[in-house]
C-alpha cells in the first residue's frame, strides 16, 4: 500500500471511529481529496471488515464506534515498567510478517520486548497457515520480538509460556477461569478466546529471533461473526467492552515479566502453572499428526512443553508440528 493511501485511510478511520455520522464533503476537506476518492477509501475500509453505513444527507458512520489503539495510551498504562518500542499501525498484512521483515532489515535494531500492534490485518495468520479473522476494533492483534542467544532449542515451550502470560494478564480484568489448550490456544467457557503463533528467524547454532504473535477476541459477538470454530470474547463474558489500550498494556507487561525467567531457566518452573489451566487435563483426547491418529488421556506437559498422553503402551510425548487436539 502506498504511504499516501495508508495515511489517508488512517485519517478516515480516526474520524469515523467515534461512531457518529460524518459527511463525505467534510471528510474530503479533512483529508484533502475529492468525495469520489473518499468513497473509494471507505469502500476499502468496508472490504477490511468495517461495517460502514452511508445515509443520504447524513454521510458515513460505523456500525459501532470504538477507541483506536494508541501507542501513547498503551505506554501510559505500562508506566515505567520497561522502555521498549510500542508501535501501532492502522493496517498491515500481518504483524508477524512485518516484524520478521524488520528482523531481516539490518537497519532495524530491535530489542527484546519491542511490540507491534495493528488495527487491521489483511492477511492475519494462525497455525498451519490458517486465516486469523478479527473484526476491526473488536480484537487485539500484535507481535512481540524476543531473542534467545542459546538458539532454537532454548525456546522449547515458548507458546505455552505465552498462553500463561495472557491468562495472567486477563486476571486484571476479572477473568479468572481462562484455560489453555495445548499447544497455543486460550479458551474461555469452553470456546476459543485467543491464539498464539510463534515464528523464528535465524541460523542453526546462532541466536534465535522469535516473533510472538497473539490474537485476542475483545468484542466479537458469536451471532455476528463466524470465525470457523466456536469462539468467545471478553465483552460477552464481562458484560462490557474492556479498554483495548489498557488490555494491550496488561498483556505486554505480563510477557515482559515472564519471558526473562523463561529465557534463563526454560519452561520447567512453569509446568505446574500450565497444567493447572489445562483445558483437557485427565480427559480422553484425540490427536491428529499427519495421517495418523492417536487416542489417550491428557496427562499434562513436560519441561520441553511436549504433551504427555497416556496410552495402552504408557506415556507418549508429542511435540509441536502438524498436531491437532480435541476432546473425545
Coordinates of C-alpha atoms in Angstrom, one line a residue:
X1 CA 0.0 0.0 0.0
X2 CA 1.4 3.4 -0.9
X3 CA 2.2 5.6 2.1
X4 CA -0.2 8.3 0.9
X5 CA -3.2 5.9 0.7
X6 CA -2.2 4.4 4.1
X7 CA -2.1 7.8 5.8
X8 CA -5.5 8.7 4.2
X9 CA -7.2 5.6 5.4
X10 CA -5.7 6.0 8.8
X11 CA -7.1 9.6 8.9
X12 CA -10.6 8.5 7.7
X13 CA -10.6 5.6 10.3
X14 CA -9.7 8.1 13.0
X15 CA -12.6 10.3 12.0
X16 CA -15.2 7.5 11.8
X17 CA -14.2 5.6 15.0
X18 CA -16.3 7.9 17.2
X19 CA -19.4 6.1 15.8
X20 CA -21.0 9.4 14.6
X21 CA -22.1 10.5 11.1
X22 CA -19.5 12.3 9.1
X23 CA -20.5 13.8 5.7
X24 CA -18.5 12.9 2.6
X25 CA -17.8 16.5 2.0
X26 CA -16.4 17.2 5.4
X27 CA -14.2 14.0 5.2
X28 CA -13.0 15.1 1.8
X29 CA -12.0 18.5 3.2
X30 CA -10.2 16.9 6.1
X31 CA -8.1 14.6 4.0
X32 CA -7.7 16.9 1.0
X33 CA -9.3 14.6 -1.6
X34 CA -12.4 14.6 -3.7
X35 CA -15.6 13.0 -2.4
X36 CA -15.2 10.3 -5.1
X37 CA -11.8 9.4 -3.8
X38 CA -13.0 9.3 -0.2
X39 CA -15.8 6.9 -1.3
X40 CA -13.1 4.6 -2.7
X41 CA -11.1 4.7 0.5
X42 CA -14.2 4.0 2.6
X43 CA -15.1 1.1 0.3
X44 CA -11.7 -0.4 1.1
X45 CA -12.3 0.0 4.8
X46 CA -15.5 -2.0 4.3
X47 CA -13.5 -4.7 2.5
X48 CA -11.3 -4.9 5.6
X49 CA -14.3 -5.8 7.7
X50 CA -15.6 -2.4 8.9
X51 CA -19.3 -2.0 8.8
X52 CA -19.7 1.4 7.3
X53 CA -23.2 2.8 6.7
X54 CA -23.9 5.5 4.2
X55 CA -27.1 7.5 4.7
X56 CA -28.1 10.2 2.2
X57 CA -28.0 13.7 3.8
X58 CA -26.0 12.4 6.8
X59 CA -22.9 10.8 5.4
X60 CA -20.9 7.8 6.7
X61 CA -21.0 6.1 10.1
X62 CA -19.5 3.0 11.6
X63 CA -22.0 0.4 12.9
X64 CA -20.1 0.5 16.2
X65 CA -17.7 3.2 17.3
X66 CA -14.5 2.2 19.2
X67 CA -11.4 3.8 20.6
X68 CA -8.4 3.3 18.4
X69 CA -5.3 1.7 19.7
X70 CA -2.8 4.3 20.6
X71 CA 0.9 3.9 21.4
X72 CA 1.0 6.7 23.9
X73 CA -2.1 5.3 25.8
X74 CA -0.5 1.9 25.9
X75 CA 2.7 3.3 27.3
X76 CA 0.8 5.3 29.9
X77 CA -0.8 2.1 31.2
X78 CA 2.6 0.4 31.2
X79 CA 4.1 3.1 33.4
X80 CA 7.8 2.8 33.9
X81 CA 7.9 -1.0 33.7
X82 CA 10.2 -1.0 30.7
X83 CA 11.3 1.2 27.9
X84 CA 10.7 -0.6 24.6
X85 CA 9.2 0.1 21.2
X86 CA 5.4 0.3 21.2
X87 CA 4.3 0.7 17.6
X88 CA 0.7 0.9 16.4
X89 CA -0.1 0.6 12.7
X90 CA -3.6 1.1 11.3
X91 CA -3.2 -1.5 8.5
X92 CA -0.7 -4.3 8.0
X93 CA -0.9 -7.6 6.1
X94 CA 0.3 -9.3 9.3
X95 CA 2.1 -8.1 12.4
X96 CA 4.2 -11.3 12.4
X97 CA 5.2 -10.8 8.7
X98 CA 6.1 -7.1 9.3
X99 CA 8.2 -7.9 12.4
X100 CA 10.0 -10.6 10.5
X101 CA 10.7 -8.1 7.8
X102 CA 12.2 -5.7 10.3
X103 CA 14.4 -8.5 11.7
X104 CA 15.7 -9.2 8.2
X105 CA 16.4 -5.5 7.7
X106 CA 19.7 -4.7 9.4
X107 CA 18.7 -1.1 9.8
X108 CA 16.1 -2.1 12.3
X109 CA 17.7 -2.5 15.7
X110 CA 15.0 -4.5 17.6
X111 CA 15.2 -5.0 21.3
X112 CA 13.6 -7.7 23.5
X113 CA 10.0 -6.8 24.2
X114 CA 9.5 -4.5 21.2
X115 CA 5.9 -4.9 20.1
X116 CA 3.9 -4.1 17.0
X117 CA 0.1 -3.7 17.1
X118 CA -2.3 -3.4 14.1
X119 CA -5.9 -2.3 14.0
X120 CA -6.4 -4.1 10.7
X121 CA -4.6 -7.3 9.5
X122 CA -5.5 -8.0 5.8
X123 CA -3.6 -11.4 5.9
X124 CA -3.7 -12.4 9.5
X125 CA -2.5 -16.0 10.1
X126 CA -2.9 -18.7 12.6
X127 CA -1.2 -22.1 12.9
X128 CA -0.6 -24.2 9.8
X129 CA -1.3 -21.2 7.5
X130 CA -4.9 -20.8 8.6
X131 CA -6.5 -17.4 8.3
X132 CA -6.9 -15.5 11.6
X133 CA -10.1 -13.4 11.2
X134 CA -10.5 -10.4 13.5
X135 CA -13.1 -7.6 13.2
X136 CA -11.6 -4.1 13.2
X137 CA -11.8 -2.5 16.7
X138 CA -13.0 -5.8 18.2
X139 CA -9.7 -7.6 18.7
X140 CA -6.2 -7.2 19.9
X141 CA -3.6 -8.4 17.4
X142 CA 0.1 -7.9 17.9
X143 CA 3.6 -9.4 17.6
X144 CA 6.5 -9.1 20.1
X145 CA 10.2 -9.6 19.4
X146 CA 12.3 -11.7 21.8
X147 CA 15.7 -13.2 21.1
X148 CA 17.2 -16.4 22.5
X149 CA 21.0 -16.3 22.5
X150 CA 21.2 -20.1 23.1
X151 CA 19.4 -20.9 19.9
X152 CA 16.2 -22.5 18.8
X153 CA 16.4 -25.4 21.4
X154 CA 16.2 -22.9 24.3
X155 CA 12.7 -21.9 23.0
X156 CA 11.0 -25.2 23.9
X157 CA 7.7 -24.5 25.5
X158 CA 7.5 -20.8 24.4
X159 CA 4.0 -20.9 23.0
X160 CA 2.8 -22.5 26.3
X161 CA 4.5 -19.7 28.3
X162 CA 2.8 -17.1 26.1
X163 CA -0.6 -18.6 26.8
X164 CA 0.2 -18.5 30.5
X165 CA 1.2 -14.8 30.3
X166 CA -2.1 -13.9 28.5
X167 CA -4.1 -15.8 31.2
X168 CA -2.3 -13.9 33.9
X169 CA -3.0 -10.5 32.2
X170 CA -6.7 -11.4 31.9
X171 CA -7.0 -11.7 35.7
X172 CA -6.6 -7.9 35.9
X173 CA -9.9 -7.7 34.1
X174 CA -11.8 -10.1 36.2
X175 CA -11.2 -13.2 34.0
X176 CA -10.0 -15.9 36.4
X177 CA -11.2 -19.0 34.6
X178 CA -9.5 -18.9 31.3
X179 CA -8.0 -22.2 30.3
X180 CA -5.2 -23.4 27.9
X181 CA -5.4 -25.8 25.1
X182 CA -2.1 -27.4 24.0
X183 CA -0.1 -26.0 22.4
X184 CA -1.1 -22.4 21.8
X185 CA -4.8 -21.6 22.4
X186 CA -6.5 -19.7 25.2
X187 CA -10.1 -20.8 25.9
X188 CA -12.9 -19.2 27.9
X189 CA -16.1 -21.1 28.9
X190 CA -15.1 -23.9 26.5
X191 CA -14.6 -21.7 23.4
X192 CA -11.5 -20.2 21.9
X193 CA -10.7 -16.7 23.1
X194 CA -7.2 -16.2 21.8
X195 CA -4.4 -17.9 19.8
X196 CA -0.6 -17.7 19.7
X197 CA 1.6 -18.0 16.6
X198 CA 5.4 -18.3 17.2
X199 CA 7.7 -17.8 14.3
X200 CA 11.5 -17.9 14.3
X201 CA 14.3 -16.3 12.3
X202 CA 17.9 -17.2 12.5
X203 CA 20.5 -19.9 11.7
X204 CA 21.0 -23.2 13.5
X205 CA 23.5 -22.7 16.3
X206 CA 23.1 -19.0 16.4
X207 CA 20.8 -16.6 18.3
X208 CA 17.1 -17.4 17.6
X209 CA 15.0 -14.3 16.8
X210 CA 11.4 -15.1 17.8
X211 CA 8.2 -13.3 16.7
X212 CA 5.5 -13.9 19.2
X213 CA 2.1 -13.3 17.6
X214 CA -1.1 -13.0 19.7
X215 CA -4.7 -12.6 18.5
X216 CA -7.3 -11.9 21.3
X217 CA -11.1 -11.6 20.8
X218 CA -12.3 -8.5 22.6
X219 CA -15.7 -7.8 21.1
X220 CA -16.5 -10.5 18.5
X221 CA -20.2 -11.4 19.1
X222 CA -20.7 -15.0 18.0
X223 CA -24.1 -14.1 16.5
X224 CA -22.3 -11.7 14.1
X225 CA -19.0 -13.4 13.3
X226 CA -18.2 -16.9 12.1
X227 CA -14.5 -17.5 12.6
X228 CA -14.6 -21.2 11.6
X229 CA -15.0 -22.6 15.2
X230 CA -16.8 -21.9 18.4
X231 CA -15.3 -18.7 19.9
X232 CA -15.7 -16.4 22.9
X233 CA -14.9 -12.8 23.5
X234 CA -14.2 -10.6 26.6
X235 CA -17.2 -8.3 26.0
X236 CA -19.7 -11.1 26.2
X237 CA -18.1 -12.6 29.3
X238 CA -17.6 -9.3 31.2
X239 CA -20.8 -7.5 30.0
X240 CA -18.7 -4.5 28.9
X241 CA -16.1 -3.9 26.3
X242 CA -12.7 -3.5 28.1
X243 CA -10.3 -0.7 27.2
X244 CA -8.1 -2.2 24.5
X245 CA -5.2 0.1 25.2
X246 CA -5.3 -1.0 28.9
X247 CA -5.7 -4.6 27.9
X248 CA -2.8 -4.3 25.4
X249 CA -0.6 -2.9 28.2
X250 CA -1.6 -5.7 30.6
X251 CA -0.7 -8.5 28.2
X252 CA 2.6 -6.8 27.2
X253 CA 3.6 -6.3 30.8
X254 CA 2.8 -9.9 31.6
X255 CA 5.0 -11.1 28.8
X256 CA 7.8 -8.7 29.9
X257 CA 7.6 -10.2 33.4
X258 CA 7.6 -13.9 32.4
X259 CA 9.9 -14.0 29.3
X260 CA 13.2 -13.1 31.1
X261 CA 12.8 -16.0 33.6
X262 CA 11.8 -18.4 30.7
X263 CA 14.9 -17.3 28.7
X264 CA 17.2 -18.0 31.7
X265 CA 15.5 -21.2 33.1
X266 CA 13.3 -22.7 30.4
X267 CA 9.8 -23.9 30.9
X268 CA 10.4 -26.3 33.9
X269 CA 9.2 -24.0 36.6
X270 CA 6.1 -23.0 34.6
X271 CA 4.9 -26.6 34.1
X272 CA 2.6 -26.7 37.2
X273 CA 1.1 -23.4 36.4
X274 CA 0.3 -24.5 32.8
X275 CA -1.1 -27.9 34.0
X276 CA -3.4 -26.1 36.4
X277 CA -5.1 -24.4 33.4
X278 CA -5.0 -27.4 31.1
X279 CA -8.4 -27.5 29.3
X280 CA -8.3 -31.3 28.8
X281 CA -6.5 -32.3 32.0
X282 CA -7.0 -36.1 32.6
X283 CA -9.6 -36.3 29.8
X284 CA -9.5 -38.6 26.8
X285 CA -8.2 -36.8 23.7
X286 CA -7.5 -37.5 20.1
X287 CA -4.5 -36.1 18.3
X288 CA -4.1 -35.9 14.5
X289 CA -0.5 -36.0 13.3
X290 CA -0.4 -36.1 9.6
X291 CA -2.3 -39.2 8.5
X292 CA -2.0 -40.8 12.0
X293 CA -4.5 -40.5 14.9
X294 CA -3.6 -41.1 18.5
X295 CA -6.0 -41.5 21.4
X296 CA -5.3 -41.4 25.1
X297 CA -5.5 -39.5 28.3
X298 CA -4.1 -36.0 28.6
X299 CA -1.5 -36.1 31.4
X300 CA -0.1 -32.6 31.1
X301 CA 3.2 -31.5 29.7
X302 CA 6.9 -31.9 30.3
X303 CA 9.7 -29.4 30.8
X304 CA 10.1 -29.1 27.0
X305 CA 6.4 -28.3 26.5
X306 CA 5.6 -31.6 25.0
X307 CA 2.1 -33.0 25.6
X308 CA 2.1 -36.2 27.7
X309 CA -0.5 -38.7 26.5
X310 CA -1.2 -41.9 28.4
X311 CA -2.0 -44.8 26.0
X312 CA -2.0 -48.6 26.4
X313 CA 1.7 -48.5 25.8
X314 CA 2.4 -46.0 28.6
X315 CA 3.2 -42.3 28.3
X316 CA 3.9 -40.9 24.9
X317 CA 5.3 -37.4 24.3
X318 CA 4.0 -35.2 21.5
X319 CA 5.8 -32.1 20.3
X320 CA 4.6 -29.3 18.1
X321 CA 4.1 -29.6 14.3
X322 CA 1.0 -30.8 12.5
X323 CA -0.8 -31.8 15.6
X324 CA -4.4 -31.0 16.4
X325 CA -6.1 -31.7 19.7
X326 CA -9.7 -32.0 20.6
X327 CA -11.9 -33.6 23.3
X328 CA -13.1 -37.0 22.6

